[in-house]
Coordinates of N, CA and C and ligand atoms in Angstrom, one line a residue:
X4 N 94.4 -91.7 93.7 CA 93.8 -90.9 92.6 C 95.0 -90.6 91.6
X5 N 94.9 -91.1 90.4 CA 96.0 -90.8 89.5 C 95.8 -89.5 88.8
X6 N 94.6 -89.0 88.5 CA 94.5 -87.7 87.9 C 94.2 -86.7 88.9
X7 N 94.3 -85.4 88.5 CA 94.0 -84.3 89.4 C 92.6 -84.5 90.0
X8 N 92.4 -84.4 91.3 CA 91.1 -84.6 91.8 C 90.2 -83.4 91.3
X9 N 88.9 -83.8 91.0 CA 88.0 -82.8 90.4 C 86.9 -82.5 91.5
X10 N 87.0 -81.2 91.9 CA 86.1 -80.8 93.0 C 85.1 -79.8 92.4
X11 N 83.8 -80.2 92.4 CA 82.8 -79.4 91.7 C 81.7 -78.9 92.7
X12 N 81.5 -77.6 92.7 CA 80.5 -77.1 93.6 C 79.1 -77.0 92.8
X13 N 78.1 -77.5 93.4 CA 76.8 -77.4 92.8 C 75.9 -76.5 93.7
X14 N 75.8 -75.2 93.2 CA 75.1 -74.2 94.0 C 73.6 -74.4 94.0
X15 N 73.1 -75.3 93.2 CA 71.6 -75.5 93.1 C 70.9 -74.2 92.9
X16 N 69.7 -73.9 93.5 CA 69.0 -72.7 93.3 C 69.4 -71.7 94.4
X17 N 70.7 -71.5 94.5 CA 71.2 -70.5 95.5 C 72.2 -69.6 94.8
X18 N 72.0 -68.3 95.1 CA 73.0 -67.4 94.5 C 72.4 -66.3 93.6
X19 N 72.6 -65.0 94.1 CA 72.3 -63.9 93.3 C 73.7 -63.2 93.1
X20 N 73.7 -62.0 92.5 CA 75.0 -61.4 92.2 C 75.8 -61.1 93.5
X21 N 75.1 -61.1 94.6 CA 75.7 -60.9 95.9 C 76.7 -62.0 96.2
X22 N 76.5 -63.2 95.5 CA 77.4 -64.3 95.7 C 78.7 -64.3 94.9
X23 N 78.8 -63.3 94.0 CA 80.0 -63.2 93.1 C 81.2 -63.1 94.0
X24 N 81.1 -62.4 95.1 CA 82.4 -62.3 95.9 C 82.8 -63.6 96.4
X25 N 81.9 -64.5 96.7 CA 82.3 -65.9 97.2 C 82.9 -66.6 96.0
X26 N 82.4 -66.5 94.8 CA 83.0 -67.1 93.6 C 84.4 -66.6 93.4
X27 N 84.6 -65.3 93.6 CA 85.9 -64.7 93.5 C 86.9 -65.3 94.5
X28 N 86.4 -65.5 95.7 CA 87.3 -66.0 96.8 C 87.6 -67.5 96.5
X29 N 86.7 -68.2 95.9 CA 87.0 -69.6 95.5 C 88.0 -69.6 94.4
X30 N 87.8 -68.7 93.4 CA 88.8 -68.7 92.3 C 90.2 -68.3 92.8
X31 N 90.3 -67.4 93.7 CA 91.6 -67.0 94.2 C 92.3 -68.2 95.0
X32 N 91.5 -68.9 95.8 CA 92.0 -70.0 96.5 C 92.4 -71.1 95.6
X33 N 91.6 -71.3 94.5 CA 92.0 -72.4 93.6 C 93.3 -72.1 92.9
X34 N 93.7 -70.9 92.8 CA 95.0 -70.5 92.2 C 96.1 -71.0 93.1
X35 N 95.8 -71.1 94.3 CA 96.9 -71.5 95.3 C 96.9 -73.1 95.4
X36 N 95.9 -73.8 94.9 CA 95.8 -75.2 95.0 C 95.7 -75.9 93.7
X37 N 96.8 -75.7 92.9 CA 96.7 -76.2 91.5 C 96.7 -77.7 91.4
X38 N 96.9 -78.4 92.5 CA 96.9 -79.9 92.4 C 95.4 -80.4 92.2
X39 N 94.5 -79.5 92.4 CA 93.1 -79.9 92.4 C 92.4 -79.1 91.3
X40 N 91.5 -79.7 90.5 CA 90.7 -79.0 89.5 C 89.4 -78.6 90.1
X41 N 89.2 -77.3 90.3 CA 88.1 -76.8 91.0 C 87.1 -76.2 90.0
X42 N 85.8 -76.5 90.1 CA 84.8 -76.0 89.2 C 83.5 -75.6 90.0
X43 N 82.8 -74.7 89.4 CA 81.5 -74.3 90.1 C 80.4 -74.4 89.1
X44 N 79.2 -74.9 89.5 CA 78.0 -74.9 88.7 C 77.0 -74.0 89.4
X45 N 77.0 -72.7 89.1 CA 76.0 -71.8 89.8 C 74.7 -71.8 89.0
X46 N 73.7 -71.1 89.5 CA 72.5 -71.0 88.7 C 72.8 -70.4 87.3
X47 N 71.9 -70.6 86.3 CA 72.2 -70.1 85.0 C 72.6 -68.6 85.0
X48 N 71.9 -67.8 85.8 CA 72.1 -66.4 85.8 C 73.5 -65.9 86.2
X49 N 74.2 -66.8 86.8 CA 75.6 -66.4 87.3 C 76.7 -67.0 86.5
X50 N 76.3 -67.8 85.4 CA 77.4 -68.5 84.7 C 78.3 -67.4 84.0
X51 N 77.7 -66.5 83.3 CA 78.5 -65.6 82.6 C 79.3 -64.6 83.5
X52 N 78.7 -64.0 84.5 CA 79.5 -63.2 85.4 C 80.7 -63.9 86.0
X53 N 80.4 -65.1 86.4 CA 81.6 -65.9 87.1 C 82.6 -66.2 86.0
X54 N 82.2 -66.7 84.9 CA 83.1 -67.0 83.8 C 84.0 -65.8 83.4
X55 N 83.4 -64.6 83.4 CA 84.1 -63.4 82.9 C 85.2 -63.1 83.9
X56 N 85.0 -63.4 85.1 CA 86.1 -63.0 86.1 C 87.0 -64.1 86.5
X57 N 86.6 -65.3 86.3 CA 87.4 -66.4 86.8 C 88.7 -66.6 86.1
X58 N 89.8 -66.8 86.8 CA 91.1 -67.1 86.2 C 91.5 -68.5 86.3
X59 N 90.9 -69.2 87.3 CA 91.4 -70.6 87.5 C 90.2 -71.6 87.4
X60 N 89.1 -71.3 88.0 CA 88.1 -72.3 88.1 C 87.3 -72.4 86.7
X61 N 86.7 -73.5 86.4 CA 85.8 -73.6 85.3 C 84.4 -73.5 85.8
X62 N 83.5 -73.0 84.9 CA 82.1 -72.8 85.3 C 81.2 -73.7 84.5
X63 N 80.2 -74.2 85.1 CA 79.3 -75.1 84.3 C 77.8 -74.8 84.7
X64 N 77.0 -75.5 84.0 CA 75.5 -75.4 84.2 C 75.0 -76.6 85.0
X65 N 73.8 -76.5 85.5 CA 73.2 -77.6 86.3 C 72.3 -78.5 85.5
X66 N 72.0 -78.0 84.3 CA 71.1 -78.7 83.4 C 71.1 -78.1 82.1
X67 N 70.6 -78.7 81.0 CA 70.3 -78.1 79.8 C 69.2 -78.8 79.1
X68 N 68.6 -78.2 78.1 CA 67.6 -78.9 77.3 C 68.3 -79.8 76.2
X69 N 67.5 -80.7 75.8 CA 68.1 -81.7 74.8 C 68.0 -81.2 73.4
X70 N 67.2 -80.1 73.1 CA 67.1 -79.6 71.7 C 68.1 -78.4 71.6
X71 N 68.4 -78.1 70.3 CA 69.4 -77.1 70.1 C 68.7 -75.7 70.3
X72 N 67.4 -75.6 70.0 CA 66.7 -74.4 70.1 C 65.3 -74.7 69.8
X73 N 64.4 -73.7 69.9 CA 63.0 -73.9 69.4 C 62.0 -73.4 70.4
X74 N 60.8 -73.8 70.3 CA 59.7 -73.3 71.1 C 59.6 -74.0 72.4
X75 N 60.5 -73.7 73.3 CA 60.6 -74.4 74.6 C 60.7 -73.3 75.7
X76 N 59.5 -72.7 76.0 CA 59.5 -71.6 76.9 C 60.2 -72.0 78.3
X77 N 61.1 -71.1 78.7 CA 61.7 -71.3 80.0 C 62.9 -72.3 80.0
X78 N 63.2 -72.9 78.8 CA 64.3 -73.8 78.8 C 65.6 -73.2 78.2
X79 N 66.7 -73.8 78.4 CA 67.9 -73.3 77.9 C 68.8 -74.4 77.3
X80 N 69.4 -74.1 76.1 CA 70.1 -75.2 75.4 C 71.5 -75.3 75.8
X81 N 72.1 -76.4 75.4 CA 73.6 -76.6 75.7 C 74.4 -75.6 75.0
X82 N 74.0 -75.2 73.8 CA 74.7 -74.2 73.0 C 74.7 -72.8 73.8
X83 N 73.5 -72.5 74.4 CA 73.4 -71.3 75.1 C 74.3 -71.2 76.4
X84 N 74.3 -72.3 77.1 CA 75.2 -72.3 78.3 C 76.6 -72.2 77.9
X85 N 77.0 -72.9 76.8 CA 78.4 -72.9 76.3 C 78.7 -71.4 75.9
X86 N 77.7 -70.8 75.3 CA 78.0 -69.4 74.8 C 78.1 -68.5 76.0
X87 N 77.5 -68.8 77.1 CA 77.6 -68.0 78.4 C 78.9 -68.2 79.1
X88 N 79.7 -69.2 78.6 CA 81.0 -69.5 79.3 C 81.1 -70.8 80.0
X89 N 80.0 -71.6 80.0 CA 80.0 -72.9 80.7 C 80.9 -73.9 79.9
X90 N 81.7 -74.7 80.6 CA 82.5 -75.7 80.0 C 82.0 -77.1 80.3
X91 N 81.0 -77.2 81.2 CA 80.5 -78.5 81.5 C 79.0 -78.3 81.9
X92 N 78.3 -79.4 82.0 CA 77.0 -79.4 82.5 C 76.7 -80.6 83.4
X93 N 76.1 -80.4 84.5 CA 75.7 -81.5 85.4 C 74.3 -82.1 84.8
X94 N 74.3 -83.4 84.6 CA 73.0 -84.0 84.1 C 72.5 -85.1 84.9
X95 N 71.2 -85.3 84.9 CA 70.6 -86.4 85.6 C 70.7 -86.3 87.2
X96 N 70.9 -85.1 87.7 CA 70.9 -85.0 89.2 C 69.5 -85.5 89.7
X97 N 69.5 -86.1 90.9 CA 68.3 -86.7 91.4 C 67.2 -85.6 91.6
X98 N 67.6 -84.4 91.8 CA 66.6 -83.3 92.0 C 65.9 -83.0 90.7
X99 N 66.6 -83.3 89.6 CA 66.0 -83.1 88.2 C 65.2 -84.4 87.9
X100 N 65.8 -85.5 88.2 CA 65.0 -86.8 87.9 C 63.7 -86.8 88.7
X101 N 63.8 -86.4 89.9 CA 62.6 -86.5 90.8 C 61.6 -85.3 90.6
X102 N 62.2 -84.1 90.7 CA 61.4 -82.9 90.6 C 60.9 -82.5 89.2
X103 N 61.5 -83.0 88.2 CA 61.2 -82.7 86.8 C 60.9 -83.9 86.0
X104 N 60.7 -85.0 86.7 CA 60.3 -86.3 86.0 C 61.3 -86.6 84.8
X105 N 62.6 -86.4 85.0 CA 63.5 -86.7 83.9 C 63.8 -88.2 83.9
X106 N 63.5 -88.8 82.8 CA 63.8 -90.2 82.6 C 65.2 -90.5 82.2
X107 N 65.7 -91.7 82.2 CA 67.0 -92.1 81.7 C 67.2 -91.6 80.3
X108 N 66.1 -91.9 79.5 CA 66.2 -91.6 78.0 C 66.3 -90.1 77.8
X109 N 65.6 -89.3 78.6 CA 65.8 -87.8 78.4 C 67.2 -87.4 78.9
X110 N 67.7 -88.0 80.0 CA 69.0 -87.6 80.4 C 70.0 -87.9 79.3
X111 N 69.9 -89.1 78.7 CA 70.8 -89.5 77.6 C 70.7 -88.5 76.5
X112 N 69.5 -88.0 76.1 CA 69.4 -87.1 75.0 C 70.1 -85.8 75.4
X113 N 69.9 -85.4 76.6 CA 70.6 -84.1 77.1 C 72.1 -84.3 77.0
X114 N 72.6 -85.5 77.4 CA 74.0 -85.7 77.4 C 74.6 -85.6 76.0
X115 N 73.8 -86.2 75.0 CA 74.3 -86.2 73.6 C 74.3 -84.7 73.1
X116 N 73.3 -84.0 73.5 CA 73.2 -82.6 73.1 C 74.4 -81.8 73.7
X117 N 74.7 -82.0 74.9 CA 75.8 -81.3 75.6 C 77.1 -81.6 75.0
X118 N 77.4 -82.9 74.7 CA 78.6 -83.3 74.1 C 78.7 -82.7 72.7
X119 N 77.6 -82.7 71.9 CA 77.6 -82.1 70.6 C 78.0 -80.6 70.7
X120 N 77.5 -79.9 71.7 CA 77.8 -78.5 71.9 C 79.2 -78.2 72.4
X121 N 80.0 -79.3 72.6 CA 81.4 -79.1 73.1 C 81.5 -79.0 74.6
X122 N 80.5 -79.4 75.3 CA 80.6 -79.3 76.8 C 81.1 -80.7 77.3
X123 N 81.7 -80.6 78.5 CA 82.0 -81.9 79.2 C 80.7 -82.1 80.0
X124 N 80.5 -83.4 80.4 CA 79.3 -83.7 81.2 C 79.7 -84.3 82.6
X125 N 78.9 -84.0 83.6 CA 79.0 -84.8 84.8 C 77.6 -85.5 85.0
X126 N 77.7 -86.8 84.8 CA 76.5 -87.6 84.8 C 76.2 -88.2 86.2
X127 N 75.1 -87.8 86.8 CA 74.8 -88.2 88.1 C 74.0 -89.5 88.1
X128 N 74.2 -90.3 89.2 CA 73.4 -91.5 89.4 C 73.3 -91.7 90.9
X129 N 72.4 -92.6 91.3 CA 72.3 -92.9 92.7 C 71.0 -93.4 93.1
X130 N 71.0 -94.3 94.1 CA 69.8 -95.0 94.5 C 69.1 -94.3 95.6
X131 N 67.8 -94.5 95.8 CA 67.1 -94.0 97.0 C 67.3 -95.0 98.2
X132 N 66.7 -94.6 99.3 CA 67.0 -95.3 100.5 C 66.3 -96.7 100.5
X133 N 65.1 -96.8 99.8 CA 64.5 -98.1 99.7 C 65.3 -99.1 98.9
X134 N 65.9 -98.6 97.8 CA 66.7 -99.5 97.0 C 68.0 -99.9 97.8
X135 N 68.6 -98.9 98.5 CA 69.8 -99.3 99.3 C 69.4 -100.3 100.3
X136 N 68.3 -100.2 101.0 CA 67.9 -101.1 102.1 C 67.5 -102.5 101.5
X137 N 67.1 -102.5 100.3 CA 66.7 -103.8 99.7 C 67.9 -104.5 99.1
X138 N 69.1 -103.9 99.2 CA 70.3 -104.6 98.8 C 70.6 -104.6 97.3
X139 N 69.8 -103.7 96.5 CA 69.9 -103.8 95.1 C 70.5 -102.4 94.5
X140 N 71.2 -101.7 95.4 CA 71.7 -100.4 95.0 C 72.7 -100.5 93.8
X141 N 73.6 -101.5 93.8 CA 74.6 -101.6 92.8 C 74.0 -101.9 91.4
X142 N 73.0 -102.9 91.5 CA 72.4 -103.2 90.2 C 71.5 -102.1 89.7
X143 N 70.9 -101.3 90.6 CA 70.1 -100.2 90.2 C 70.9 -99.1 89.5
X144 N 72.0 -98.8 90.1 CA 72.9 -97.7 89.6 C 73.5 -98.1 88.2
X145 N 73.9 -99.4 88.1 CA 74.4 -99.8 86.9 C 73.4 -99.7 85.7
X146 N 72.2 -100.1 86.0 CA 71.1 -100.0 85.0 C 70.8 -98.5 84.7
X147 N 70.8 -97.7 85.7 CA 70.5 -96.3 85.5 C 71.5 -95.7 84.6
X148 N 72.8 -96.0 84.9 CA 73.9 -95.4 84.1 C 73.9 -95.9 82.7
X149 N 73.7 -97.2 82.5 CA 73.6 -97.8 81.2 C 72.6 -97.1 80.3
X150 N 71.5 -96.7 80.9 CA 70.4 -96.1 80.1 C 70.6 -94.6 80.0
X151 N 71.4 -94.0 80.8 CA 71.6 -92.5 80.8 C 72.8 -92.1 80.0
X152 N 73.8 -92.9 80.0 CA 75.1 -92.5 79.3 C 74.9 -92.6 77.8
X153 N 75.6 -91.7 77.1 CA 75.6 -91.8 75.6 C 76.2 -93.1 75.2
X154 N 75.6 -93.8 74.2 CA 76.0 -95.0 73.7 C 77.4 -94.8 73.1
X155 N 78.3 -95.8 73.2 CA 79.6 -95.7 72.5 C 79.4 -95.5 71.0
X156 N 80.2 -94.7 70.5 CA 80.0 -94.3 69.1 C 81.4 -93.8 68.6
X157 N 81.7 -94.0 67.3 CA 83.0 -93.6 66.8 C 83.2 -92.1 66.9
X158 N 82.0 -91.3 66.9 CA 82.1 -89.9 67.0 C 82.4 -89.4 68.4
X159 N 82.2 -90.3 69.4 CA 82.4 -90.0 70.8 C 83.8 -90.3 71.2
X160 N 84.7 -89.2 71.1 CA 86.1 -89.4 71.5 C 86.4 -88.7 72.8
X161 N 87.5 -88.9 73.3 CA 87.9 -88.3 74.6 C 87.0 -88.5 75.7
X162 N 86.4 -89.7 75.8 CA 85.5 -90.0 76.9 C 86.1 -89.6 78.2
X163 N 87.3 -90.0 78.4 CA 88.0 -89.8 79.7 C 88.0 -88.4 80.2
X164 N 88.1 -87.5 79.2 CA 88.2 -86.1 79.5 C 86.8 -85.5 79.6
X165 N 85.9 -86.0 78.8 CA 84.6 -85.3 78.6 C 83.4 -85.9 79.5
X166 N 83.6 -87.1 80.0 CA 82.5 -87.7 80.8 C 83.1 -88.0 82.2
X167 N 82.4 -87.4 83.2 CA 82.6 -87.7 84.6 C 81.4 -88.3 85.2
X168 N 81.5 -89.3 86.0 CA 80.3 -89.8 86.7 C 80.3 -89.3 88.1
X169 N 79.1 -88.9 88.6 CA 79.0 -88.5 90.0 C 78.0 -89.5 90.6
X170 N 78.6 -90.3 91.6 CA 77.7 -91.2 92.3 C 77.2 -90.4 93.5
X171 N 75.9 -90.2 93.5 CA 75.2 -89.5 94.6 C 74.0 -90.2 95.2
X172 N 74.2 -91.0 96.2 CA 73.1 -91.7 96.8 C 72.1 -90.7 97.3
X173 N 70.8 -90.8 96.9 CA 69.8 -89.8 97.2 C 69.7 -89.5 98.7
X174 N 69.8 -90.6 99.5 CA 69.6 -90.5 100.9 C 70.8 -89.8 101.6
X175 N 71.8 -89.5 100.9 CA 73.0 -88.8 101.4 C 73.0 -87.3 101.1
X176 N 72.1 -87.0 100.1 CA 72.2 -85.6 99.6 C 71.5 -84.6 100.6
X177 N 72.2 -83.7 101.1 CA 71.7 -82.7 101.9 C 71.2 -83.2 103.3
X178 N 71.6 -84.4 103.7 CA 71.2 -84.9 105.0 C 72.2 -84.8 106.1
X179 N 73.4 -84.5 105.7 CA 74.5 -84.4 106.7 C 75.2 -85.8 106.9
X180 N 74.6 -86.8 106.3 CA 75.2 -88.2 106.5 C 75.6 -88.7 105.1
X181 N 77.0 -88.8 105.0 CA 77.5 -89.3 103.7 C 77.4 -90.8 103.7
X182 N 77.6 -91.4 102.5 CA 77.7 -92.9 102.4 C 79.0 -93.3 103.1
X183 N 79.0 -94.6 103.5 CA 80.3 -95.1 104.2 C 81.3 -95.3 103.1
X184 N 82.6 -95.4 103.5 CA 83.7 -95.6 102.6 C 83.5 -96.9 101.9
X185 N 83.0 -98.0 102.6 CA 82.8 -99.3 102.0 C 81.7 -99.2 100.9
X186 N 80.6 -98.5 101.1 CA 79.5 -98.4 100.1 C 80.0 -97.6 98.9
X187 N 80.8 -96.5 99.2 CA 81.3 -95.7 98.0 C 82.3 -96.6 97.2
X188 N 83.2 -97.3 97.9 CA 84.2 -98.1 97.2 C 83.5 -99.2 96.3
X189 N 82.5 -99.9 96.9 CA 81.8 -100.9 96.2 C 81.2 -100.3 94.9
X190 N 80.5 -99.2 95.1 CA 79.8 -98.6 94.0 C 80.7 -98.1 92.9
X191 N 81.8 -97.4 93.3 CA 82.7 -96.9 92.3 C 83.4 -98.0 91.5
X192 N 83.7 -99.1 92.2 CA 84.3 -100.2 91.5 C 83.4 -100.8 90.4
X193 N 82.1 -100.8 90.7 CA 81.1 -101.3 89.7 C 81.0 -100.3 88.6
X194 N 81.0 -99.0 88.9 CA 80.9 -98.0 87.9 C 82.1 -98.1 87.0
X195 N 83.2 -98.3 87.6 CA 84.5 -98.4 86.7 C 84.4 -99.6 85.8
X196 N 83.9 -100.7 86.3 CA 83.7 -101.9 85.4 C 82.8 -101.5 84.2
X197 N 81.7 -100.8 84.5 CA 80.7 -100.5 83.5 C 81.4 -99.5 82.5
X198 N 82.1 -98.5 82.9 CA 82.8 -97.6 82.0 C 83.7 -98.3 81.1
X199 N 84.4 -99.3 81.6 CA 85.4 -100.0 80.8 C 84.6 -100.9 79.7
X200 N 83.5 -101.5 80.2 CA 82.7 -102.3 79.2 C 82.2 -101.4 78.1
X201 N 81.7 -100.2 78.5 CA 81.1 -99.3 77.5 C 82.2 -98.7 76.6
X202 N 83.2 -98.1 77.2 CA 84.1 -97.2 76.4 C 85.5 -97.8 76.2
X203 N 85.8 -99.0 76.7 CA 87.1 -99.6 76.6 C 88.0 -99.2 77.7
X204 N 89.1 -100.0 77.9 CA 90.0 -99.8 79.0 C 90.7 -98.4 79.0
X205 N 91.1 -98.0 77.8 CA 91.9 -96.7 77.8 C 91.0 -95.5 78.3
X206 N 89.8 -95.4 77.7 CA 89.0 -94.2 78.0 C 88.1 -94.5 79.3
X207 N 87.5 -95.7 79.3 CA 86.6 -96.0 80.5 C 87.4 -96.2 81.7
X208 N 88.7 -96.6 81.6 CA 89.5 -96.8 82.7 C 90.0 -95.5 83.3
X209 N 90.0 -94.4 82.5 CA 90.5 -93.1 83.0 C 89.5 -92.1 83.4
X210 N 88.3 -92.3 82.9 CA 87.2 -91.3 83.2 C 87.1 -91.1 84.7
X211 N 86.8 -89.9 85.2 CA 86.7 -89.7 86.6 C 85.3 -90.1 87.2
X212 N 85.4 -90.7 88.3 CA 84.1 -91.0 89.1 C 84.2 -90.3 90.4
X213 N 83.3 -89.3 90.6 CA 83.4 -88.5 91.8 C 82.2 -88.9 92.7
X214 N 82.3 -88.6 94.0 CA 81.2 -88.9 94.9 C 80.5 -87.6 95.4
X215 N 79.2 -87.7 95.6 CA 78.5 -86.5 96.1 C 77.5 -87.0 97.1
X216 N 77.2 -86.1 98.1 CA 76.2 -86.4 99.2 C 76.8 -86.2 100.5
X217 N 76.5 -84.9 101.0 CA 77.0 -84.5 102.3 C 78.5 -84.6 102.5
X218 N 79.3 -84.2 101.4 CA 80.7 -84.1 101.6 C 81.0 -82.7 102.3
X219 N 81.8 -82.8 103.3 CA 82.2 -81.6 104.0 C 83.7 -81.6 104.3
X220 N 84.3 -80.5 104.8 CA 85.7 -80.6 105.1 C 86.0 -81.7 106.1
X221 N 85.1 -82.0 107.0 CA 85.4 -82.9 108.1 C 85.4 -84.4 107.6
X222 N 84.7 -84.7 106.5 CA 84.7 -86.1 106.1 C 85.4 -86.3 104.7
X223 N 85.9 -85.2 104.2 CA 86.4 -85.2 102.8 C 87.7 -86.2 102.7
X224 N 88.6 -86.1 103.6 CA 89.8 -86.8 103.5 C 89.5 -88.3 103.5
X225 N 88.6 -88.7 104.4 CA 88.2 -90.2 104.5 C 87.6 -90.6 103.1
X226 N 86.8 -89.8 102.5 CA 86.1 -90.2 101.3 C 87.2 -90.2 100.1
X227 N 88.1 -89.2 100.1 CA 89.1 -89.2 99.0 C 90.1 -90.4 99.1
X228 N 90.1 -91.0 100.3 CA 91.1 -92.1 100.5 C 90.5 -93.4 99.9
X229 N 89.2 -93.4 99.6 CA 88.6 -94.6 99.0 C 89.1 -94.8 97.6
X230 N 89.5 -96.0 97.2 CA 90.0 -96.3 95.9 C 88.9 -95.8 94.8
X231 N 89.5 -95.2 93.8 CA 88.6 -94.8 92.6 C 87.6 -93.7 93.0
X232 N 87.9 -92.9 94.0 CA 87.2 -91.6 94.2 C 88.0 -90.5 93.6
X233 N 87.5 -90.0 92.5 CA 88.3 -89.0 91.7 C 88.0 -87.5 92.0
X234 N 87.2 -87.3 93.1 CA 86.8 -86.0 93.5 C 85.4 -86.0 94.1
X235 N 84.8 -84.8 94.1 CA 83.5 -84.7 94.8 C 82.6 -83.7 94.1
X236 N 81.3 -84.0 94.2 CA 80.3 -83.0 93.8 C 79.7 -82.5 95.1
X237 N 79.8 -81.2 95.3 CA 79.5 -80.7 96.6 C 78.3 -79.7 96.5
X238 N 77.3 -79.9 97.3 CA 76.2 -79.0 97.3 C 76.4 -78.0 98.4
X239 N 75.7 -78.2 99.6 CA 75.7 -77.2 100.7 C 77.0 -76.6 101.0
X240 N 78.1 -77.5 101.1 CA 79.4 -77.0 101.5 C 80.1 -76.3 100.5
X241 N 79.5 -76.1 99.3 CA 80.2 -75.3 98.2 C 79.8 -73.8 98.2
X242 N 78.9 -73.5 99.2 CA 78.3 -72.1 99.1 C 79.2 -71.1 99.8
X243 N 80.2 -71.6 100.5 CA 81.2 -70.6 101.1 C 82.6 -71.1 100.7
X244 N 83.4 -70.1 100.4 CA 84.8 -70.4 99.9 C 85.5 -71.2 101.0
X245 N 85.3 -70.9 102.3 CA 86.0 -71.6 103.4 C 85.7 -73.1 103.4
X246 N 84.4 -73.4 103.4 CA 84.2 -74.9 103.5 C 84.5 -75.6 102.2
X247 N 84.2 -74.9 101.0 CA 84.5 -75.6 99.7 C 86.0 -75.8 99.6
X248 N 86.8 -74.8 99.9 CA 88.2 -75.0 99.7 C 88.8 -75.9 100.8
X249 N 88.1 -76.0 101.9 CA 88.5 -77.0 102.9 C 88.5 -78.4 102.3
X250 N 87.4 -78.7 101.5 CA 87.3 -80.0 100.8 C 88.3 -80.1 99.7
X251 N 88.6 -79.0 99.0 CA 89.6 -79.1 97.9 C 91.0 -79.4 98.5
X252 N 91.2 -78.8 99.6 CA 92.5 -79.0 100.2 C 92.7 -80.4 100.7
X253 N 91.6 -81.0 101.2 CA 91.7 -82.4 101.6 C 92.0 -83.3 100.4
X254 N 91.5 -82.9 99.2 CA 91.7 -83.7 98.0 C 93.1 -83.6 97.5
X255 N 93.7 -82.4 97.6 CA 95.0 -82.1 97.0 C 96.1 -82.5 97.9
X256 N 96.0 -82.2 99.1 CA 97.1 -82.4 100.0 C 96.6 -82.9 101.4
X257 N 96.3 -84.1 101.4 CA 95.7 -84.6 102.7 C 96.6 -84.3 103.9
X258 N 97.9 -84.3 103.6 CA 98.8 -84.1 104.8 C 98.8 -82.7 105.3
X259 N 98.2 -81.7 104.5 CA 98.1 -80.4 105.0 C 97.0 -80.2 106.1
X260 N 96.2 -81.2 106.2 CA 95.0 -81.0 107.1 C 95.5 -81.0 108.6
Ligands
PGA17 P1 75.1 -81.9 99.3 O1 74.5 -82.0 97.8 O2 76.6 -81.8 99.3 O3 74.4 -80.7 99.9 O4 74.6 -83.2 100.0 C1 75.2 -82.7 96.8 C2 74.5 -82.6 95.5 O5 73.3 -82.7 95.5 O6 75.2 -82.5 94.5

């Protein structure tokens, strides 16, 4: 990994204010592991309280609406999450694509809105088990990303800083079984090729590609050793400072384990 590893916690629909102490513990630990960039995406309700206290970690949202504002009961815009202190937003997570029928086109519209609002994005992609078993996972993910990522545009600068891809095979999320190093390596290499095709060698070659799906302290070092794994998007294991920072430590200083 050439850039600082990016370790992002996705708290999903977990966390009331009682969890602020855990966020504090993660922030304190992150101050001692500066070789790693640590970030948390809590539920919307905790973005501002965590942002207000955090000294090291950045805070992000797990979704945003594609419009800037309007009559959209229950939705929240990119501008609003940025105003609450979010620096990034996770988009196209499989739980949104499946549970909220988000299409590639909608995910792309959200990505454009988020970038316009000044947020960085973490664009998720990943195949289900049937696609993996049919042998077409790489082709599927390529197509999904091509249709979900913002089209190259003169106004889209700093792609390497502002766009991160998270490869998250659906069958590995929350199951306890991560993808194998070979599968991750093959997929990340294809995603890298696509990023370079879309955004050029300089930007597409530098943008981070992170892996998600049952990352834990026990398997993190093996996953981070795979070429072109620039970090991790972590669900279940990000809910306690102990396990989350165990993963961050494996990314920053494998020899410390
Ligand atoms: P998991 O979730 O780490 O609990 O598998 C990852 C994710 O959905 O981002």
